[in-house]
Amino acid sequence: MVASLWIALVVICLFLLKGPRKLLCLMGGKSSREDSGRRSIRSSSSSYYGAGGGGYPQDPAPWGAPVYSPAQQTQAAYQNHNPRHEGYSSPQREGYAVPYPAPSTSYSTGQPNTGRRLERKYSRIADDYKSLDQVTEALAKAGLESSNLIVGIDFTKSNEWTGKISFNHQSLHRIGDIHNPYEQALSIIGRTLSAFDEDNFIPCFGFGDASTHDQDVFSFNPDESPCNGFEEALSQYREIAPQLRLSGPTSFAPIIEMAMTIVEQSGGQYHVLLIIADGQVTRSVDTLSGQLSSQEQKTVDAIVKASQFPLSIILVGVGDGPWDMMKEFDDNIPARSFDNFQFVNFTEIMSKRVSQSRKETEFALAALMEIPSQYKATLELGLLGHSTGKSPDRFPLPPPVGSHGVSSISTKPSRSTSFQQSAPVYPGYDTAPSTAPSASNSSWDNNVCPICLTNPKDLAFGCGHQTCCTCGQTLQTCPICRSEIATRIRLY
């Protein structure tokens, strides 16, 4: 009885002297310490960041401490200054896709290794330049040492009408006194990158015409030789373009695979593939929502495979668009070794109300600003300077036209394509602006559906344009003039 009274007296004294928290700590020590530990971690984290990093970080929580979310773990890693975390940064800010690992760090010293120094040297260039010469100088300062240009030109049939708004109703491939959008884009990029090309040879290819469709590419030269500088590339383009019969469908897979083959044959030299196109990859009307068409899937697969090579891909969109799918390609293609694809809307930039030189500079910046970080990625991934043995081994078709003017147009059928047509080629575009199709178009071109390029036209819209019933029955707007479809007339 006396002992019980003494215990009660001691408890009362402790309560008065230390307060209820100390009393609970003595009575249930283990769980109280763990709870106190939780509070100390949260409070130290709050005080550390709230004070702008001025306070000293706390020691890491012991094993058995509560499990935190990934964001809290990242915060704790910075708070504790663990040297294993100092060499890492967000890969996506440096132009990498998620699968690319962060640059490695020296664990023994806690200091970043050479990879980290490369990360500082090879970076995106700024956007405050006023001339192409300044852009070239900025690329060199950002770390770009050498680059070889490859060019792919889109010759699909939609080029005939996607210049309605942006090119005064003319075909985007119209050759005249004023450079068309293809010539402008090639000239600007060629001038900017020529300083980094040691031999100045530019392999040039076309795709999407009646000889290649979505299966092949053709070389600008009969012997498959590259063009000597962008001036010769422009000259060959101006000679070839008026003679081709535009067709389709659109796929970028063949030109990307051709570029991979060239990189492999060069022994792993760094290349930039410039694709200039007027539209998105073909998506047929029977492709379900959430699925990719055959051309889209092959293009995605080619971009992913190209990330295993020292190859950057720049897609320049000319004409009226639309470009929503190309922006998706730029942002959301998964499973790449590095972010190797860049889309640039040429029309949007060149329609700004600024001087021509300023527009050219802005376009070059938009197209090339990620090249230094992509070049750095190929260095750190060990892709430069050797063959991989994984090349698609593509071979280009010969030009579908003669190389010495209209009179020498070849009638020899091209090889390795099951889509070859025997209809005559275009003798040339009229040099005067016109809103109507050229009278020189063949009867095959006049009667075939402009969407699938296979079925005959048997459905007319209120605007007067025609498609086949299969393609036209679900359209909301005319694919030619973009006007809303209110009337459909079946043709027999």
Protein backbone atom coordinates (compact mmCIF):
# COMPACT_ATOMS: atom_id res chain seq x y z
CA MET A 1 0.00 0.00 0.00
CA VAL A 2 2.85 2.32 0.91
CA ALA A 3 4.68 1.37 -2.33
CA SER A 4 1.63 2.22 -4.43
CA LEU A 5 1.36 5.60 -2.77
CA TRP A 6 5.05 6.32 -3.46
CA ILE A 7 4.62 5.42 -7.19
CA ALA A 8 1.57 7.67 -7.48
CA LEU A 9 3.49 10.50 -5.83
CA VAL A 10 6.43 10.10 -8.27
CA VAL A 11 4.08 10.17 -11.28
CA ILE A 12 2.40 13.34 -10.03
CA CYS A 13 5.79 15.01 -9.49
CA LEU A 14 6.98 14.10 -13.01
CA PHE A 15 3.72 15.39 -14.48
CA LEU A 16 4.19 18.74 -12.73
CA LEU A 17 7.92 19.05 -13.55
CA LYS A 18 8.22 17.64 -17.13
CA GLY A 19 4.77 17.89 -18.64
CA PRO A 20 2.58 15.18 -20.24
CA ARG A 21 4.80 14.61 -23.34
CA LYS A 22 7.83 13.50 -21.27
CA LEU A 23 5.59 11.33 -19.13
CA LEU A 24 4.24 9.55 -22.26
CA CYS A 25 7.80 9.16 -23.57
CA LEU A 26 8.81 7.33 -20.37
CA MET A 27 5.73 5.15 -20.42
CA GLY A 28 5.79 4.22 -24.18
CA GLY A 29 9.29 5.04 -25.36
CA LYS A 30 9.68 3.25 -28.73
CA SER A 31 6.63 4.46 -30.59
CA SER A 32 7.16 8.00 -29.25
CA ARG A 33 10.71 8.10 -30.65
CA GLU A 34 9.50 6.95 -34.06
CA ASP A 35 6.78 9.57 -34.06
CA SER A 36 9.29 12.20 -33.02
CA GLY A 37 11.57 11.06 -35.85
CA ARG A 38 8.78 11.53 -38.37
CA ARG A 39 8.14 15.05 -37.10
CA SER A 40 11.85 15.95 -37.19
CA ILE A 41 12.24 14.81 -40.82
CA ARG A 42 9.21 16.76 -41.95
CA SER A 43 10.15 19.85 -39.97
CA SER A 44 13.79 19.81 -41.09
CA SER A 45 12.73 19.45 -44.73
CA SER A 46 10.35 22.35 -44.36
CA SER A 47 12.85 24.59 -42.59
CA TYR A 48 15.65 23.72 -45.05
CA TYR A 49 13.72 24.72 -48.17
CA GLY A 50 11.73 27.44 -46.46
CA ALA A 51 14.94 29.18 -45.44
CA GLY A 52 16.34 29.00 -48.97
CA GLY A 53 18.77 26.23 -48.13
CA GLY A 54 20.46 28.18 -45.35
CA GLY A 55 20.04 25.57 -42.63
CA TYR A 56 22.10 22.44 -42.12
CA PRO A 57 20.54 19.22 -43.40
CA GLN A 58 19.63 16.43 -41.04
CA ASP A 59 21.16 12.95 -41.11
CA PRO A 60 19.38 10.37 -43.27
CA ALA A 61 16.50 8.58 -41.60
CA PRO A 62 17.49 5.18 -40.16
CA TRP A 63 16.37 1.87 -41.62
CA GLY A 64 12.81 1.21 -40.68
CA ALA A 65 11.80 4.84 -41.15
CA PRO A 66 8.58 5.58 -43.03
CA VAL A 67 8.54 5.06 -46.83
CA TYR A 68 8.30 8.29 -48.82
CA SER A 69 6.99 9.02 -52.31
CA PRO A 70 9.52 9.40 -55.17
CA ALA A 71 9.21 13.19 -54.98
CA GLN A 72 9.99 13.16 -51.24
CA GLN A 73 12.92 10.79 -51.81
CA THR A 74 14.37 13.14 -54.43
CA GLN A 75 13.93 16.07 -52.04
CA ALA A 76 15.63 14.15 -49.24
CA ALA A 77 18.53 13.22 -51.51
CA TYR A 78 19.24 16.89 -52.31
CA GLN A 79 18.75 17.81 -48.63
CA ASN A 80 21.28 15.25 -47.42
CA HIS A 81 23.91 16.19 -50.04
CA ASN A 82 24.60 12.55 -50.76
CA PRO A 83 27.54 12.60 -53.25
CA ARG A 84 25.97 9.74 -55.19
CA HIS A 85 23.24 12.14 -56.33
CA GLU A 86 25.28 15.23 -57.16
CA GLY A 87 26.17 14.25 -60.73
CA TYR A 88 22.63 13.70 -61.92
CA SER A 89 20.19 16.03 -63.57
CA SER A 90 16.88 15.63 -65.30
CA PRO A 91 17.64 13.91 -68.62
CA GLN A 92 14.67 15.43 -70.41
CA ARG A 93 15.97 18.97 -69.89
CA GLU A 94 19.10 18.03 -71.84
CA GLY A 95 17.25 16.63 -74.82
CA TYR A 96 17.13 13.00 -73.73
CA ALA A 97 14.16 10.70 -73.79
CA VAL A 98 13.28 8.94 -70.53
CA PRO A 99 15.08 5.64 -71.31
CA TYR A 100 18.45 7.42 -71.56
CA PRO A 101 20.28 7.06 -68.21
CA ALA A 102 21.69 10.02 -66.37
CA PRO A 103 25.41 10.70 -66.83
CA SER A 104 27.55 8.63 -64.51
CA THR A 105 29.48 10.05 -61.55
CA SER A 106 32.70 9.14 -59.78
CA TYR A 107 31.66 7.51 -56.52
CA SER A 108 35.11 7.69 -54.98
CA THR A 109 35.42 11.47 -55.15
CA GLY A 110 31.81 12.53 -55.30
CA GLN A 111 32.65 14.76 -58.28
CA PRO A 112 31.05 14.58 -61.72
CA ASN A 113 33.10 12.82 -64.38
CA THR A 114 33.83 13.85 -67.97
CA GLY A 115 30.23 13.09 -68.95
CA ARG A 116 29.08 15.89 -66.68
CA ARG A 117 31.56 18.31 -68.26
CA LEU A 118 30.22 17.34 -71.69
CA GLU A 119 26.75 18.12 -70.39
CA ARG A 120 27.85 21.68 -69.75
CA LYS A 121 29.60 22.02 -73.10
CA TYR A 122 26.97 20.51 -75.37
CA SER A 123 23.72 22.30 -74.72
CA ARG A 124 20.79 23.95 -76.45
CA ILE A 125 21.72 27.24 -78.01
CA ALA A 126 19.96 30.46 -77.05
CA ASP A 127 17.37 32.23 -79.17
CA ASP A 128 18.57 35.82 -79.36
CA TYR A 129 20.51 35.81 -82.63
CA LYS A 130 19.86 38.04 -85.62
CA SER A 131 21.66 36.34 -88.52
CA LEU A 132 22.49 32.87 -89.84
CA ASP A 133 26.19 33.53 -89.25
CA GLN A 134 25.46 34.08 -85.56
CA VAL A 135 23.51 30.81 -85.42
CA THR A 136 26.43 28.96 -87.01
CA GLU A 137 28.84 30.50 -84.51
CA ALA A 138 26.53 29.56 -81.63
CA LEU A 139 26.37 25.94 -82.80
CA ALA A 140 30.16 25.78 -82.80
CA LYS A 141 30.41 27.30 -79.31
CA ALA A 142 27.77 24.87 -78.06
CA GLY A 143 30.04 21.99 -79.04
CA LEU A 144 29.00 20.87 -82.52
CA GLU A 145 32.20 19.79 -84.23
CA SER A 146 31.15 17.99 -87.40
CA SER A 147 27.90 17.31 -89.17
CA ASN A 148 26.85 15.75 -92.46
CA LEU A 149 23.53 16.73 -94.02
CA ILE A 150 21.06 14.32 -95.66
CA VAL A 151 17.97 15.70 -97.42
CA GLY A 152 14.59 14.07 -98.05
CA ILE A 153 11.90 15.86 -100.09
CA ASP A 154 8.19 15.00 -100.01
CA PHE A 155 6.64 14.59 -103.48
CA THR A 156 3.17 13.44 -102.43
CA LYS A 157 0.14 14.71 -104.34
CA SER A 158 -1.17 16.87 -101.50
CA ASN A 159 1.55 19.39 -102.39
CA GLU A 160 -0.78 20.52 -105.17
CA TRP A 161 -3.36 21.97 -102.75
CA THR A 162 -1.69 22.54 -99.36
CA GLY A 163 -0.30 25.86 -100.61
CA LYS A 164 -3.77 27.37 -100.94
CA ILE A 165 -3.29 29.69 -97.95
CA SER A 166 0.47 29.86 -97.50
CA PHE A 167 1.62 29.88 -101.16
CA ASN A 168 -1.09 31.77 -103.05
CA HIS A 169 -3.04 28.71 -104.29
CA GLN A 170 0.07 27.36 -106.01
CA SER A 171 1.66 23.95 -105.83
CA LEU A 172 4.33 23.94 -103.14
CA HIS A 173 6.70 22.47 -105.75
CA ARG A 174 6.09 25.23 -108.28
CA ILE A 175 9.37 26.35 -109.84
CA GLY A 176 9.52 30.05 -110.67
CA ASP A 177 11.40 33.28 -110.07
CA ILE A 178 10.64 33.16 -106.35
CA HIS A 179 11.85 30.24 -104.26
CA ASN A 180 9.09 27.90 -103.13
CA PRO A 181 8.96 26.74 -99.47
CA TYR A 182 11.07 23.64 -100.19
CA GLU A 183 13.82 25.73 -101.76
CA GLN A 184 13.74 28.25 -98.93
CA ALA A 185 13.99 25.63 -96.17
CA LEU A 186 16.79 23.72 -97.90
CA SER A 187 18.75 26.90 -98.56
CA ILE A 188 18.52 28.17 -94.97
CA ILE A 189 19.52 24.88 -93.32
CA GLY A 190 22.19 24.21 -95.95
CA ARG A 191 23.85 27.57 -95.42
CA THR A 192 23.81 27.18 -91.64
CA LEU A 193 25.25 23.65 -91.48
CA SER A 194 27.71 23.93 -94.39
CA ALA A 195 30.41 25.19 -92.02
CA PHE A 196 30.32 21.86 -90.15
CA ASP A 197 30.38 19.62 -93.26
CA GLU A 198 33.98 18.77 -94.15
CA ASP A 199 33.38 17.37 -97.65
CA ASN A 200 30.20 19.38 -98.37
CA PHE A 201 28.55 16.34 -99.97
CA ILE A 202 24.77 16.16 -99.42
CA PRO A 203 22.90 12.94 -100.31
CA CYS A 204 19.47 14.05 -101.57
CA PHE A 205 16.39 11.88 -102.01
CA GLY A 206 12.74 12.18 -102.94
CA PHE A 207 9.79 10.11 -101.78
CA GLY A 208 6.03 9.91 -102.21
CA ASP A 209 5.93 10.23 -106.01
CA ALA A 210 4.44 7.65 -108.38
CA SER A 211 7.67 5.62 -108.46
CA THR A 212 8.24 5.36 -104.71
CA HIS A 213 4.86 5.81 -102.98
CA ASP A 214 5.38 4.87 -99.29
CA GLN A 215 7.83 2.06 -100.07
CA ASP A 216 11.05 3.58 -101.48
CA VAL A 217 13.12 6.69 -102.05
CA PHE A 218 14.83 7.89 -105.22
CA SER A 219 18.19 9.59 -105.50
CA PHE A 220 18.54 13.03 -107.07
CA ASN A 221 21.39 11.69 -109.23
CA PRO A 222 21.27 8.62 -111.52
CA ASP A 223 24.52 7.22 -110.11
CA GLU A 224 23.28 7.72 -106.51
CA SER A 225 26.08 10.23 -105.92
CA PRO A 226 25.52 13.06 -103.41
CA CYS A 227 25.10 16.67 -104.41
CA ASN A 228 28.13 18.92 -104.04
CA GLY A 229 26.81 21.52 -101.61
CA PHE A 230 23.32 22.87 -101.11
CA GLU A 231 23.60 24.95 -104.30
CA GLU A 232 23.81 21.79 -106.42
CA ALA A 233 21.07 20.21 -104.30
CA LEU A 234 18.82 23.16 -105.14
CA SER A 235 19.75 22.95 -108.81
CA GLN A 236 18.92 19.24 -108.99
CA TYR A 237 15.65 19.80 -107.16
CA ARG A 238 14.60 22.54 -109.59
CA GLU A 239 15.32 20.22 -112.50
CA ILE A 240 13.53 17.18 -111.07
CA ALA A 241 10.46 18.69 -109.40
CA PRO A 242 8.53 19.86 -112.49
CA GLN A 243 8.86 16.44 -114.16
CA LEU A 244 7.56 14.20 -111.39
CA ARG A 245 4.08 12.78 -111.02
CA LEU A 246 3.10 13.40 -107.43
CA SER A 247 1.43 10.51 -105.65
CA GLY A 248 1.45 8.97 -102.16
CA PRO A 249 0.68 7.82 -99.52
CA THR A 250 3.00 9.58 -97.06
CA SER A 251 5.47 7.66 -94.91
CA PHE A 252 8.78 8.89 -93.51
CA ALA A 253 10.05 5.38 -92.78
CA PRO A 254 11.87 4.85 -96.13
CA ILE A 255 13.85 8.11 -95.94
CA ILE A 256 14.76 7.53 -92.28
CA GLU A 257 15.94 4.00 -93.10
CA MET A 258 17.94 5.39 -96.03
CA ALA A 259 19.63 7.85 -93.65
CA MET A 260 20.50 5.04 -91.22
CA THR A 261 22.11 3.15 -94.11
CA ILE A 262 24.25 6.18 -95.02
CA VAL A 263 25.37 6.65 -91.40
CA GLU A 264 26.33 2.96 -91.22
CA GLN A 265 28.30 3.17 -94.47
CA SER A 266 30.17 6.24 -93.18
CA GLY A 267 31.49 4.29 -90.20
CA GLY A 268 29.28 6.05 -87.69
CA GLN A 269 29.82 9.72 -88.55
CA TYR A 270 27.27 12.16 -87.15
CA HIS A 271 24.53 13.11 -89.64
CA VAL A 272 21.50 15.38 -89.67
CA LEU A 273 18.52 14.19 -91.72
CA LEU A 274 16.44 17.11 -93.00
CA ILE A 275 12.96 15.99 -94.10
CA ILE A 276 10.86 18.68 -95.77
CA ALA A 277 7.21 17.67 -96.14
CA ASP A 278 3.83 19.25 -96.72
CA GLY A 279 1.74 16.96 -94.56
CA GLN A 280 1.48 14.34 -91.92
CA VAL A 281 1.97 10.63 -92.27
CA THR A 282 -1.04 9.09 -94.02
CA ARG A 283 -3.84 7.99 -91.72
CA SER A 284 -6.57 6.12 -93.59
CA VAL A 285 -10.23 6.62 -92.75
CA ASP A 286 -10.59 3.06 -91.48
CA THR A 287 -7.88 3.47 -88.81
CA LEU A 288 -9.56 3.23 -85.42
CA SER A 289 -9.19 5.93 -82.80
CA GLY A 290 -6.18 5.26 -80.60
CA GLN A 291 -4.51 3.11 -83.24
CA LEU A 292 -1.75 3.91 -85.72
CA SER A 293 -2.03 3.45 -89.46
CA SER A 294 0.49 1.24 -91.22
CA GLN A 295 2.46 4.30 -92.36
CA GLU A 296 2.38 5.85 -88.88
CA GLN A 297 3.57 2.65 -87.20
CA LYS A 298 6.44 2.18 -89.65
CA THR A 299 7.48 5.81 -89.20
CA VAL A 300 7.48 5.51 -85.40
CA ASP A 301 9.47 2.26 -85.59
CA ALA A 302 12.02 3.90 -87.89
CA ILE A 303 12.47 6.90 -85.56
CA VAL A 304 13.00 4.59 -82.59
CA LYS A 305 15.54 2.48 -84.48
CA ALA A 306 17.34 5.60 -85.71
CA SER A 307 18.15 6.50 -82.09
CA GLN A 308 20.70 3.66 -82.18
CA PHE A 309 22.70 5.68 -84.73
CA PRO A 310 24.46 9.07 -84.54
CA LEU A 311 21.59 10.63 -86.48
CA SER A 312 19.36 13.63 -85.75
CA ILE A 313 16.06 13.99 -87.61
CA ILE A 314 14.57 17.40 -88.38
CA LEU A 315 11.11 17.43 -89.95
CA VAL A 316 10.22 20.77 -91.52
CA GLY A 317 6.52 21.28 -92.23
CA VAL A 318 5.71 23.47 -95.23
CA GLY A 319 2.29 24.46 -96.51
CA ASP A 320 -1.02 24.73 -94.70
CA GLY A 321 -0.79 21.61 -92.53
CA PRO A 322 -2.35 20.27 -90.32
CA TRP A 323 0.55 19.32 -88.06
CA ASP A 324 -1.01 17.95 -84.85
CA MET A 325 0.30 14.40 -85.41
CA MET A 326 3.82 15.65 -86.14
CA LYS A 327 3.84 17.50 -82.82
CA GLU A 328 2.81 14.24 -81.16
CA PHE A 329 5.74 12.53 -82.87
CA ASP A 330 8.06 15.23 -81.55
CA ASP A 331 6.85 14.94 -77.95
CA ASN A 332 5.64 11.41 -77.31
CA ILE A 333 7.62 8.76 -79.19
CA PRO A 334 8.78 6.28 -76.52
CA ALA A 335 11.68 3.88 -76.07
CA ARG A 336 14.46 5.88 -77.75
CA SER A 337 18.11 5.95 -76.76
CA PHE A 338 17.98 9.74 -77.04
CA ASP A 339 15.57 12.42 -78.26
CA ASN A 340 16.48 12.35 -81.95
CA PHE A 341 13.43 13.99 -83.59
CA GLN A 342 12.53 17.65 -83.98
CA PHE A 343 9.50 19.13 -85.78
CA VAL A 344 9.51 22.73 -87.02
CA ASN A 345 6.54 24.57 -88.54
CA PHE A 346 8.15 26.50 -91.39
CA THR A 347 4.93 28.24 -92.43
CA GLU A 348 4.21 29.59 -88.95
CA ILE A 349 7.67 31.12 -88.63
CA MET A 350 7.89 32.54 -92.15
CA SER A 351 4.44 34.19 -91.90
CA LYS A 352 5.56 36.49 -89.07
CA ARG A 353 5.60 40.23 -89.73
CA VAL A 354 9.34 40.70 -89.33
CA SER A 355 12.21 41.12 -91.77
CA GLN A 356 13.17 38.23 -94.07
CA SER A 357 16.58 37.85 -92.42
CA ARG A 358 14.94 37.69 -89.00
CA LYS A 359 12.52 34.99 -90.18
CA GLU A 360 15.35 32.94 -91.66
CA THR A 361 17.30 33.22 -88.41
CA GLU A 362 14.29 32.17 -86.31
CA PHE A 363 13.69 29.18 -88.57
CA ALA A 364 17.33 28.05 -88.39
CA LEU A 365 17.24 28.39 -84.61
CA ALA A 366 14.02 26.41 -84.27
CA ALA A 367 15.37 23.65 -86.49
CA LEU A 368 18.89 23.40 -85.08
CA MET A 369 18.76 24.50 -81.43
CA GLU A 370 18.61 20.90 -80.15
CA ILE A 371 21.41 19.62 -82.40
CA PRO A 372 24.24 20.25 -79.86
CA SER A 373 22.49 18.28 -77.09
CA GLN A 374 21.67 15.48 -79.54
CA TYR A 375 25.28 15.43 -80.72
CA LYS A 376 26.37 15.20 -77.10
CA ALA A 377 24.01 12.28 -76.56
CA THR A 378 25.59 10.33 -79.43
CA LEU A 379 29.00 10.94 -77.83
CA GLU A 380 27.97 9.76 -74.38
CA LEU A 381 26.12 6.74 -75.76
CA GLY A 382 29.19 5.67 -77.71
CA LEU A 383 27.39 5.80 -81.06
CA LEU A 384 30.00 7.83 -82.95
CA GLY A 385 32.86 6.40 -84.95
CA HIS A 386 31.87 2.81 -85.59
CA SER A 387 29.39 0.68 -87.49
CA THR A 388 26.58 -1.11 -85.67
CA GLY A 389 25.68 -3.91 -88.06
CA LYS A 390 22.02 -2.94 -87.59
CA SER A 391 21.52 -0.89 -90.74
CA PRO A 392 18.37 -1.48 -92.83
CA ASP A 393 20.62 -1.62 -95.95
CA ARG A 394 18.32 0.42 -98.17
CA PHE A 395 19.12 1.17 -101.80
CA PRO A 396 17.62 4.22 -103.52
CA LEU A 397 15.83 4.03 -106.84
CA PRO A 398 17.20 6.08 -109.75
CA PRO A 399 15.51 9.40 -110.48
CA PRO A 400 12.18 8.71 -112.19
CA VAL A 401 13.03 11.43 -114.73
CA GLY A 402 16.04 12.27 -116.88
CA SER A 403 18.78 14.46 -115.50
CA HIS A 404 19.09 16.82 -118.49
CA GLY A 405 15.71 18.44 -118.93
CA VAL A 406 12.19 17.56 -119.95
CA SER A 407 13.14 16.17 -123.34
CA SER A 408 15.13 13.37 -121.74
CA ILE A 409 12.42 12.03 -119.43
CA SER A 410 13.01 8.34 -118.96
CA THR A 411 10.22 5.87 -119.64
CA LYS A 412 12.11 2.97 -118.10
CA PRO A 413 10.11 1.59 -115.16
CA SER A 414 11.79 1.91 -111.77
CA ARG A 415 12.82 -1.19 -109.88
CA SER A 416 11.63 -2.85 -106.68
CA THR A 417 8.23 -1.23 -106.35
CA SER A 418 4.92 -2.93 -106.86
CA PHE A 419 3.11 0.39 -107.24
CA GLN A 420 4.77 1.55 -110.45
CA GLN A 421 2.35 3.27 -112.82
CA SER A 422 2.83 3.69 -116.54
CA ALA A 423 1.02 7.02 -116.84
CA PRO A 424 3.00 9.98 -118.21
CA VAL A 425 4.83 12.32 -115.86
CA TYR A 426 4.21 16.01 -115.44
CA PRO A 427 5.99 18.05 -118.14
CA GLY A 428 6.05 21.00 -115.74
CA TYR A 429 4.07 23.43 -113.63
CA ASP A 430 2.71 26.60 -115.14
CA THR A 431 4.75 29.54 -113.89
CA ALA A 432 1.69 31.75 -113.48
CA PRO A 433 -0.36 31.57 -110.29
CA SER A 434 -3.47 29.51 -110.77
CA THR A 435 -6.24 28.17 -108.59
CA ALA A 436 -7.12 25.37 -111.00
CA PRO A 437 -5.23 22.13 -111.61
CA SER A 438 -2.72 22.25 -114.43
CA ALA A 439 -4.05 21.16 -117.81
CA SER A 440 -0.98 18.97 -118.19
CA ASN A 441 -2.10 16.57 -115.47
CA SER A 442 -2.65 13.08 -116.82
CA SER A 443 -6.07 11.45 -117.07
CA TRP A 444 -5.02 9.01 -114.36
CA ASP A 445 -4.37 11.90 -111.97
CA ASN A 446 -7.71 13.50 -112.81
CA ASN A 447 -9.73 10.35 -112.14
CA VAL A 448 -8.04 8.85 -109.08
CA CYS A 449 -9.08 9.61 -105.50
CA PRO A 450 -6.69 12.23 -104.03
CA ILE A 451 -6.78 10.52 -100.61
CA CYS A 452 -6.14 6.82 -101.20
CA LEU A 453 -4.63 7.37 -104.67
CA THR A 454 -6.05 4.01 -105.68
CA ASN A 455 -9.82 4.06 -106.20
CA PRO A 456 -11.51 6.08 -108.95
CA LYS A 457 -13.39 9.23 -108.03
CA ASP A 458 -17.08 8.39 -107.59
CA LEU A 459 -18.23 10.89 -104.94
CA ALA A 460 -18.60 14.66 -105.44
CA PHE A 461 -19.04 17.34 -102.76
CA GLY A 462 -20.95 20.60 -102.94
CA CYS A 463 -17.70 22.51 -103.52
CA GLY A 464 -17.10 20.50 -106.71
CA HIS A 465 -14.13 18.42 -105.55
CA GLN A 466 -14.29 14.64 -105.70
CA THR A 467 -12.98 11.54 -103.88
CA CYS A 468 -13.93 7.88 -103.85
CA CYS A 469 -16.92 6.78 -101.76
CA THR A 470 -14.75 4.78 -99.38
CA CYS A 471 -12.67 7.80 -98.38
CA GLY A 472 -15.31 10.50 -98.71
CA GLN A 473 -18.24 9.10 -96.78
CA THR A 474 -16.84 10.04 -93.34
CA LEU A 475 -15.11 13.33 -94.20
CA GLN A 476 -16.30 16.50 -92.48
CA THR A 477 -14.32 18.93 -94.64
CA CYS A 478 -13.11 18.78 -98.23
CA PRO A 479 -9.48 17.54 -98.40
CA ILE A 480 -8.78 19.95 -101.27
CA CYS A 481 -10.34 23.31 -100.30
CA ARG A 482 -11.05 22.57 -96.60
CA SER A 483 -14.64 23.82 -96.88
CA GLU A 484 -17.30 22.08 -94.80
CA ILE A 485 -19.07 19.25 -96.61
CA ALA A 486 -22.84 19.73 -96.72
CA THR A 487 -23.69 17.76 -99.87
CA ARG A 488 -22.46 14.43 -101.23
CA ILE A 489 -23.36 13.23 -104.75
CA ARG A 490 -22.66 9.67 -105.88
CA LEU A 491 -21.16 9.49 -109.40
CA TYR A 492 -21.76 6.58 -111.78
